[in-house]
Amino acid sequence: QVQLVQSGAEVKKPGSSVRVSCKSSGGTFSSFGINWVRQAPGQGLEWMGGIIPVLGTGNYAQKFQGRVTITADESTSTVYMELSSLTSEDTAVYYCARDHPMVRGFEAFDIWGQGTMVTIS
Amino acid sequence: DIQMTQSPSFVSASIGDRVTITCRASQDISNYLAWYQQKPGKVPKLVIYAASSLQSGVPSRFSGSGSGTVFTLTISPLQPEDFATYYCQQGDSMPPTFGQGTKVEIK
């Protein structure tokens, strides 16, 4: 059974960067895309970007272009999301989520990490 | 970006009711539509993918339909554990985008 386990909560200063990790266990890592979705307090879900580890190149939402970098380390089955130039508007829970294996990439996300709270203060 | 609009934003319903949530896309997305359930403080859970395919482990009282620009999620009969917020998401074109959510509350 595939599981995604994320790194712990972070508190960051405005203008700094944060890196959140998402480690996969229990299944094939490289073939399926891993996405990052965030949720500000009391708000909805927002897709930030994703990566297919075997391809190694991230796709990003225009809103975050130049500020977000998603990378994958196949040796440890871990995907990283780094967000820079943080502001208070980046305070949110950040989730990693796997592409559903029965459909094409970015179409549906079937397994989610537990979420990482990032607070900018 | 494709805009996803859900209606209603809130629905108040009783145990045993039939609840229908609608999601409209700003352009044709074929059947590239997913539905998620999220309970307070919990991780989103995939309920429906490809507009009408039930995710493994999800009860059969959940069903999805639609294609093109209008989609529906139906829950019947509503059970106590179904009170949550539901989000639609399009996966037709980049970036994937979500609806604003529909909160299903106890009447």
PDB file of C-alpha atoms in Angstrom:
ATOM      1  CA  GLN A   1       0.000   0.000   0.000  1.00  0.00           C
ATOM      2  CA  VAL A   2       1.558   3.268  -1.140  1.00  0.00           C
ATOM      3  CA  GLN A   3       1.930   5.941   1.526  1.00  0.00           C
ATOM      4  CA  LEU A   4       3.165   9.507   1.275  1.00  0.00           C
ATOM      5  CA  VAL A   5       4.771  10.894   4.417  1.00  0.00           C
ATOM      6  CA  GLN A   6       5.574  14.597   4.589  1.00  0.00           C
ATOM      7  CA  SER A   7       8.017  16.544   6.701  1.00  0.00           C
ATOM      8  CA  GLY A   8       6.918  18.444   9.767  1.00  0.00           C
ATOM      9  CA  ALA A   9       5.444  21.873  10.351  1.00  0.00           C
ATOM     10  CA  GLU A  10       7.535  24.945   9.558  1.00  0.00           C
ATOM     11  CA  VAL A  11       7.549  28.559  10.765  1.00  0.00           C
ATOM     12  CA  LYS A  12       9.353  30.955   8.444  1.00  0.00           C
ATOM     13  CA  LYS A  13      10.093  34.661   8.220  1.00  0.00           C
ATOM     14  CA  PRO A  14       8.750  36.771   5.357  1.00  0.00           C
ATOM     15  CA  GLY A  15      11.189  36.793   2.455  1.00  0.00           C
ATOM     16  CA  SER A  16      12.708  33.427   3.315  1.00  0.00           C
ATOM     17  CA  SER A  17      12.260  30.020   1.665  1.00  0.00           C
ATOM     18  CA  VAL A  18      10.792  26.727   2.813  1.00  0.00           C
ATOM     19  CA  ARG A  19      11.407  23.186   1.610  1.00  0.00           C
ATOM     20  CA  VAL A  20       8.865  20.453   2.267  1.00  0.00           C
ATOM     21  CA  SER A  21       9.555  16.787   1.593  1.00  0.00           C
ATOM     22  CA  CYS A  22       7.226  13.952   0.611  1.00  0.00           C
ATOM     23  CA  LYS A  23       8.560  10.409   0.968  1.00  0.00           C
ATOM     24  CA  SER A  24       6.863   7.532  -0.813  1.00  0.00           C
ATOM     25  CA  SER A  25       6.805   4.016   0.586  1.00  0.00           C
ATOM     26  CA  GLY A  26       5.160   0.745  -0.314  1.00  0.00           C
ATOM     27  CA  GLY A  27       5.022   1.028  -4.081  1.00  0.00           C
ATOM     28  CA  THR A  28       6.581   2.107  -7.359  1.00  0.00           C
ATOM     29  CA  PHE A  29       7.877   5.629  -6.981  1.00  0.00           C
ATOM     30  CA  SER A  30       9.254   6.821 -10.272  1.00  0.00           C
ATOM     31  CA  SER A  31       6.427   6.149 -12.698  1.00  0.00           C
ATOM     32  CA  PHE A  32       3.618   8.240 -11.217  1.00  0.00           C
ATOM     33  CA  GLY A  33       3.412  11.963 -10.875  1.00  0.00           C
ATOM     34  CA  ILE A  34       3.560  13.654  -7.498  1.00  0.00           C
ATOM     35  CA  ASN A  35       1.770  16.962  -7.139  1.00  0.00           C
ATOM     36  CA  TRP A  36       1.731  19.736  -4.577  1.00  0.00           C
ATOM     37  CA  VAL A  37      -1.594  21.239  -3.540  1.00  0.00           C
ATOM     38  CA  ARG A  38      -1.968  23.899  -0.884  1.00  0.00           C
ATOM     39  CA  GLN A  39      -4.844  25.062   1.266  1.00  0.00           C
ATOM     40  CA  ALA A  40      -4.824  28.392   3.083  1.00  0.00           C
ATOM     41  CA  PRO A  41      -6.744  28.527   6.392  1.00  0.00           C
ATOM     42  CA  GLY A  42     -10.478  28.255   5.714  1.00  0.00           C
ATOM     43  CA  GLN A  43      -9.920  28.263   1.960  1.00  0.00           C
ATOM     44  CA  GLY A  44     -10.084  25.822  -0.940  1.00  0.00           C
ATOM     45  CA  LEU A  45      -7.506  23.704  -2.720  1.00  0.00           C
ATOM     46  CA  GLU A  46      -4.892  25.161  -5.054  1.00  0.00           C
ATOM     47  CA  TRP A  47      -2.564  23.168  -7.325  1.00  0.00           C
ATOM     48  CA  MET A  48       0.989  24.474  -7.320  1.00  0.00           C
ATOM     49  CA  GLY A  49       2.892  22.056  -9.515  1.00  0.00           C
ATOM     50  CA  GLY A  50       3.923  18.470 -10.052  1.00  0.00           C
ATOM     51  CA  ILE A  51       6.663  16.144 -11.229  1.00  0.00           C
ATOM     52  CA  ILE A  52       7.015  12.671 -12.677  1.00  0.00           C
ATOM     53  CA  PRO A  53      10.169  11.449 -10.932  1.00  0.00           C
ATOM     54  CA  VAL A  54      11.442   9.302 -13.807  1.00  0.00           C
ATOM     55  CA  LEU A  55      11.262  12.352 -16.105  1.00  0.00           C
ATOM     56  CA  GLY A  56      12.659  14.736 -13.520  1.00  0.00           C
ATOM     57  CA  THR A  57      11.088  17.939 -14.845  1.00  0.00           C
ATOM     58  CA  GLY A  58       8.545  19.884 -12.863  1.00  0.00           C
ATOM     59  CA  ASN A  59       5.370  21.525 -14.178  1.00  0.00           C
ATOM     60  CA  TYR A  60       4.242  24.635 -12.344  1.00  0.00           C
ATOM     61  CA  ALA A  61       1.166  26.808 -12.109  1.00  0.00           C
ATOM     62  CA  GLN A  62       1.800  30.203 -13.672  1.00  0.00           C
ATOM     63  CA  LYS A  63       1.000  31.835 -10.330  1.00  0.00           C
ATOM     64  CA  PHE A  64       4.053  30.213  -8.743  1.00  0.00           C
ATOM     65  CA  GLN A  65       6.481  30.278 -11.694  1.00  0.00           C
ATOM     66  CA  GLY A  66       9.874  31.504 -10.581  1.00  0.00           C
ATOM     67  CA  ARG A  67       9.054  30.978  -6.917  1.00  0.00           C
ATOM     68  CA  VAL A  68       8.507  27.231  -6.651  1.00  0.00           C
ATOM     69  CA  THR A  69      10.844  24.356  -7.472  1.00  0.00           C
ATOM     70  CA  ILE A  70       9.815  20.712  -7.339  1.00  0.00           C
ATOM     71  CA  THR A  71      12.489  18.041  -7.464  1.00  0.00           C
ATOM     72  CA  ALA A  72      12.656  14.291  -7.003  1.00  0.00           C
ATOM     73  CA  ASP A  73      15.306  12.004  -5.517  1.00  0.00           C
ATOM     74  CA  GLU A  74      14.693   8.509  -6.860  1.00  0.00           C
ATOM     75  CA  SER A  75      17.320   6.985  -4.546  1.00  0.00           C
ATOM     76  CA  THR A  76      15.215   7.902  -1.499  1.00  0.00           C
ATOM     77  CA  SER A  77      11.767   7.947  -3.169  1.00  0.00           C
ATOM     78  CA  THR A  78      11.321  11.528  -2.031  1.00  0.00           C
ATOM     79  CA  VAL A  79       9.865  14.571  -3.747  1.00  0.00           C
ATOM     80  CA  TYR A  80      10.711  18.070  -2.544  1.00  0.00           C
ATOM     81  CA  MET A  81       8.855  21.352  -2.932  1.00  0.00           C
ATOM     82  CA  GLU A  82      10.732  24.566  -2.302  1.00  0.00           C
ATOM     83  CA  LEU A  83       8.895  27.889  -2.193  1.00  0.00           C
ATOM     84  CA  SER A  84      10.840  31.141  -2.007  1.00  0.00           C
ATOM     85  CA  SER A  85      10.133  34.829  -1.289  1.00  0.00           C
ATOM     86  CA  LEU A  86       7.538  33.858   1.287  1.00  0.00           C
ATOM     87  CA  THR A  87       4.790  36.245   2.375  1.00  0.00           C
ATOM     88  CA  SER A  88       1.943  35.917   4.851  1.00  0.00           C
ATOM     89  CA  GLU A  89      -0.266  34.798   1.955  1.00  0.00           C
ATOM     90  CA  ASP A  90       1.794  31.606   1.738  1.00  0.00           C
ATOM     91  CA  THR A  91       0.602  30.497   5.171  1.00  0.00           C
ATOM     92  CA  ALA A  92      -1.184  27.243   4.368  1.00  0.00           C
ATOM     93  CA  VAL A  93      -1.225  23.486   4.658  1.00  0.00           C
ATOM     94  CA  TYR A  94       0.843  21.987   1.840  1.00  0.00           C
ATOM     95  CA  TYR A  95      -0.092  18.526   0.576  1.00  0.00           C
ATOM     96  CA  CYS A  96       1.671  16.186  -1.772  1.00  0.00           C
ATOM     97  CA  ALA A  97      -0.627  13.927  -3.797  1.00  0.00           C
ATOM     98  CA  ARG A  98      -0.056  11.122  -6.285  1.00  0.00           C
ATOM     99  CA  ASP A  99      -1.489  10.954  -9.795  1.00  0.00           C
ATOM    100  CA  HIS A 100      -4.137   8.255 -10.035  1.00  0.00           C
ATOM    101  CA  PRO A 101      -2.544   5.313 -11.908  1.00  0.00           C
ATOM    102  CA  MET A 102      -5.690   4.609 -13.947  1.00  0.00           C
ATOM    103  CA  VAL A 103      -5.879   8.012 -15.637  1.00  0.00           C
ATOM    104  CA  ARG A 104      -3.456  10.466 -17.229  1.00  0.00           C
ATOM    105  CA  GLY A 105      -1.291  12.817 -15.251  1.00  0.00           C
ATOM    106  CA  PHE A 106      -2.836  15.689 -13.259  1.00  0.00           C
ATOM    107  CA  GLU A 107      -6.314  14.309 -13.842  1.00  0.00           C
ATOM    108  CA  ALA A 108      -7.027  12.949 -10.358  1.00  0.00           C
ATOM    109  CA  PHE A 109      -5.036  12.518  -7.150  1.00  0.00           C
ATOM    110  CA  ASP A 110      -5.625   9.270  -5.313  1.00  0.00           C
ATOM    111  CA  ILE A 111      -3.105   9.197  -2.460  1.00  0.00           C
ATOM    112  CA  TRP A 112      -2.311  12.236  -0.344  1.00  0.00           C
ATOM    113  CA  GLY A 113       0.327  13.014   2.236  1.00  0.00           C
ATOM    114  CA  GLN A 114      -0.768  14.041   5.722  1.00  0.00           C
ATOM    115  CA  GLY A 115      -0.110  17.725   5.025  1.00  0.00           C
ATOM    116  CA  THR A 116       2.542  20.144   6.274  1.00  0.00           C
ATOM    117  CA  MET A 117       1.532  23.391   7.948  1.00  0.00           C
ATOM    118  CA  VAL A 118       3.736  26.285   6.864  1.00  0.00           C
ATOM    119  CA  THR A 119       3.318  29.493   8.828  1.00  0.00           C
ATOM    120  CA  ILE A 120       4.872  32.760   7.683  1.00  0.00           C
ATOM    121  CA  SER A 121       5.338  35.126  10.603  1.00  0.00           C
TER     122      SER A 121
ATOM    123  CA  ASP B   1      -6.986  28.687 -16.644  1.00  0.00           C
ATOM    124  CA  ILE B   2     -10.253  26.747 -16.607  1.00  0.00           C
ATOM    125  CA  GLN B   3     -12.658  28.018 -13.936  1.00  0.00           C
ATOM    126  CA  MET B   4     -14.650  25.484 -11.947  1.00  0.00           C
ATOM    127  CA  THR B   5     -17.828  26.727 -10.272  1.00  0.00           C
ATOM    128  CA  GLN B   6     -19.736  24.626  -7.768  1.00  0.00           C
ATOM    129  CA  SER B   7     -23.313  25.045  -6.649  1.00  0.00           C
ATOM    130  CA  PRO B   8     -24.613  25.327  -4.107  1.00  0.00           C
ATOM    131  CA  SER B   9     -21.838  26.511  -1.770  1.00  0.00           C
ATOM    132  CA  PHE B  10     -23.737  25.102   1.211  1.00  0.00           C
ATOM    133  CA  VAL B  11     -26.378  22.417   1.442  1.00  0.00           C
ATOM    134  CA  SER B  12     -28.271  21.478   4.573  1.00  0.00           C
ATOM    135  CA  ALA B  13     -29.592  17.930   4.503  1.00  0.00           C
ATOM    136  CA  SER B  14     -30.842  15.121   6.728  1.00  0.00           C
ATOM    137  CA  ILE B  15     -29.699  11.550   7.124  1.00  0.00           C
ATOM    138  CA  GLY B  16     -31.231   9.485   4.336  1.00  0.00           C
ATOM    139  CA  ASP B  17     -31.637  12.416   1.936  1.00  0.00           C
ATOM    140  CA  ARG B  18     -30.470  12.551  -1.638  1.00  0.00           C
ATOM    141  CA  VAL B  19     -27.900  15.316  -2.145  1.00  0.00           C
ATOM    142  CA  THR B  20     -26.764  16.585  -5.537  1.00  0.00           C
ATOM    143  CA  ILE B  21     -23.838  18.967  -6.071  1.00  0.00           C
ATOM    144  CA  THR B  22     -23.191  20.567  -9.452  1.00  0.00           C
ATOM    145  CA  CYS B  23     -19.844  21.602 -10.905  1.00  0.00           C
ATOM    146  CA  ARG B  24     -19.588  23.740 -14.047  1.00  0.00           C
ATOM    147  CA  ALA B  25     -16.430  24.207 -16.099  1.00  0.00           C
ATOM    148  CA  SER B  26     -15.708  27.409 -18.018  1.00  0.00           C
ATOM    149  CA  GLN B  27     -14.931  25.298 -21.109  1.00  0.00           C
ATOM    150  CA  ASP B  28     -15.342  21.734 -22.360  1.00  0.00           C
ATOM    151  CA  ILE B  29     -13.294  19.339 -20.232  1.00  0.00           C
ATOM    152  CA  SER B  30     -14.687  16.084 -21.656  1.00  0.00           C
ATOM    153  CA  ASN B  31     -14.851  13.698 -18.679  1.00  0.00           C
ATOM    154  CA  TYR B  32     -11.635  14.820 -16.985  1.00  0.00           C
ATOM    155  CA  LEU B  33     -13.321  15.578 -13.696  1.00  0.00           C
ATOM    156  CA  ALA B  34     -12.658  14.360 -10.170  1.00  0.00           C
ATOM    157  CA  TRP B  35     -14.514  14.819  -6.873  1.00  0.00           C
ATOM    158  CA  TYR B  36     -12.936  14.932  -3.422  1.00  0.00           C
ATOM    159  CA  GLN B  37     -14.345  14.793   0.100  1.00  0.00           C
ATOM    160  CA  GLN B  38     -12.651  16.709   2.900  1.00  0.00           C
ATOM    161  CA  LYS B  39     -13.600  16.640   6.560  1.00  0.00           C
ATOM    162  CA  PRO B  40     -12.424  19.398   8.935  1.00  0.00           C
ATOM    163  CA  GLY B  41      -8.734  19.077   9.716  1.00  0.00           C
ATOM    164  CA  LYS B  42      -8.374  16.034   7.460  1.00  0.00           C
ATOM    165  CA  VAL B  43      -6.727  15.212   4.168  1.00  0.00           C
ATOM    166  CA  PRO B  44      -8.816  15.369   0.965  1.00  0.00           C
ATOM    167  CA  LYS B  45     -10.046  11.974  -0.182  1.00  0.00           C
ATOM    168  CA  LEU B  46     -10.714  11.037  -3.810  1.00  0.00           C
ATOM    169  CA  VAL B  47     -14.323   9.931  -4.301  1.00  0.00           C
ATOM    170  CA  ILE B  48     -14.910   9.956  -8.076  1.00  0.00           C
ATOM    171  CA  TYR B  49     -12.524  10.150 -11.035  1.00  0.00           C
ATOM    172  CA  ALA B  50     -13.106  10.335 -14.782  1.00  0.00           C
ATOM    173  CA  ALA B  51     -16.456  11.974 -13.980  1.00  0.00           C
ATOM    174  CA  SER B  52     -18.228   8.752 -13.033  1.00  0.00           C
ATOM    175  CA  SER B  53     -15.713   6.141 -11.860  1.00  0.00           C
ATOM    176  CA  LEU B  54     -16.006   5.289  -8.183  1.00  0.00           C
ATOM    177  CA  GLN B  55     -12.670   5.273  -6.388  1.00  0.00           C
ATOM    178  CA  SER B  56     -11.776   1.968  -4.742  1.00  0.00           C
ATOM    179  CA  GLY B  57     -13.183   1.700  -1.225  1.00  0.00           C
ATOM    180  CA  VAL B  58     -15.756   4.468  -1.637  1.00  0.00           C
ATOM    181  CA  PRO B  59     -19.359   3.434  -0.873  1.00  0.00           C
ATOM    182  CA  SER B  60     -21.709   2.950  -3.804  1.00  0.00           C
ATOM    183  CA  ARG B  61     -24.098   5.635  -2.489  1.00  0.00           C
ATOM    184  CA  PHE B  62     -21.712   8.105  -4.164  1.00  0.00           C
ATOM    185  CA  SER B  63     -22.123   8.565  -7.890  1.00  0.00           C
ATOM    186  CA  GLY B  64     -20.897  11.023 -10.477  1.00  0.00           C
ATOM    187  CA  SER B  65     -22.164  11.996 -13.900  1.00  0.00           C
ATOM    188  CA  GLY B  66     -21.739  14.529 -16.660  1.00  0.00           C
ATOM    189  CA  SER B  67     -19.431  15.464 -19.477  1.00  0.00           C
ATOM    190  CA  GLY B  68     -18.391  18.596 -21.287  1.00  0.00           C
ATOM    191  CA  THR B  69     -19.079  21.489 -18.933  1.00  0.00           C
ATOM    192  CA  VAL B  70     -21.666  20.266 -16.409  1.00  0.00           C
ATOM    193  CA  PHE B  71     -21.085  17.560 -13.830  1.00  0.00           C
ATOM    194  CA  THR B  72     -22.892  16.276 -10.763  1.00  0.00           C
ATOM    195  CA  LEU B  73     -21.994  14.396  -7.609  1.00  0.00           C
ATOM    196  CA  THR B  74     -24.897  12.596  -5.954  1.00  0.00           C
ATOM    197  CA  ILE B  75     -24.947  11.073  -2.491  1.00  0.00           C
ATOM    198  CA  SER B  76     -27.926   8.840  -1.747  1.00  0.00           C
ATOM    199  CA  PRO B  77     -28.829   8.006   0.923  1.00  0.00           C
ATOM    200  CA  LEU B  78     -26.847  10.529   2.962  1.00  0.00           C
ATOM    201  CA  GLN B  79     -25.058   8.986   5.941  1.00  0.00           C
ATOM    202  CA  PRO B  80     -23.633  10.689   9.077  1.00  0.00           C
ATOM    203  CA  GLU B  81     -20.060  10.230   7.858  1.00  0.00           C
ATOM    204  CA  ASP B  82     -20.815  12.079   4.602  1.00  0.00           C
ATOM    205  CA  PHE B  83     -21.045  15.500   6.215  1.00  0.00           C
ATOM    206  CA  ALA B  84     -17.999  17.239   4.767  1.00  0.00           C
ATOM    207  CA  THR B  85     -16.877  19.673   2.096  1.00  0.00           C
ATOM    208  CA  TYR B  86     -16.741  18.413  -1.474  1.00  0.00           C
ATOM    209  CA  TYR B  87     -14.489  19.781  -4.221  1.00  0.00           C
ATOM    210  CA  CYS B  88     -14.501  19.155  -7.953  1.00  0.00           C
ATOM    211  CA  GLN B  89     -11.266  19.321  -9.956  1.00  0.00           C
ATOM    212  CA  GLN B  90     -10.641  19.411 -13.688  1.00  0.00           C
ATOM    213  CA  GLY B  91      -7.724  17.523 -15.182  1.00  0.00           C
ATOM    214  CA  ASP B  92      -8.275  18.387 -18.837  1.00  0.00           C
ATOM    215  CA  SER B  93      -5.669  21.090 -19.192  1.00  0.00           C
ATOM    216  CA  MET B  94      -2.880  22.679 -17.209  1.00  0.00           C
ATOM    217  CA  PRO B  95      -3.086  23.815 -14.545  1.00  0.00           C
ATOM    218  CA  PRO B  96      -5.511  21.492 -12.785  1.00  0.00           C
ATOM    219  CA  THR B  97      -8.073  23.678 -11.043  1.00  0.00           C
ATOM    220  CA  PHE B  98     -10.540  23.082  -8.227  1.00  0.00           C
ATOM    221  CA  GLY B  99     -14.011  24.345  -7.511  1.00  0.00           C
ATOM    222  CA  GLN B 100     -14.523  26.509  -4.448  1.00  0.00           C
ATOM    223  CA  GLY B 101     -16.140  23.685  -2.491  1.00  0.00           C
ATOM    224  CA  THR B 102     -19.614  22.686  -1.307  1.00  0.00           C
ATOM    225  CA  LYS B 103     -20.177  22.149   2.376  1.00  0.00           C
ATOM    226  CA  VAL B 104     -22.760  19.498   3.247  1.00  0.00           C
ATOM    227  CA  GLU B 105     -24.166  20.248   6.674  1.00  0.00           C
ATOM    228  CA  ILE B 106     -26.553  18.468   9.007  1.00  0.00           C
ATOM    229  CA  LYS B 107     -30.126  19.814   8.923  1.00  0.00           C
TER     230      LYS B 107
END
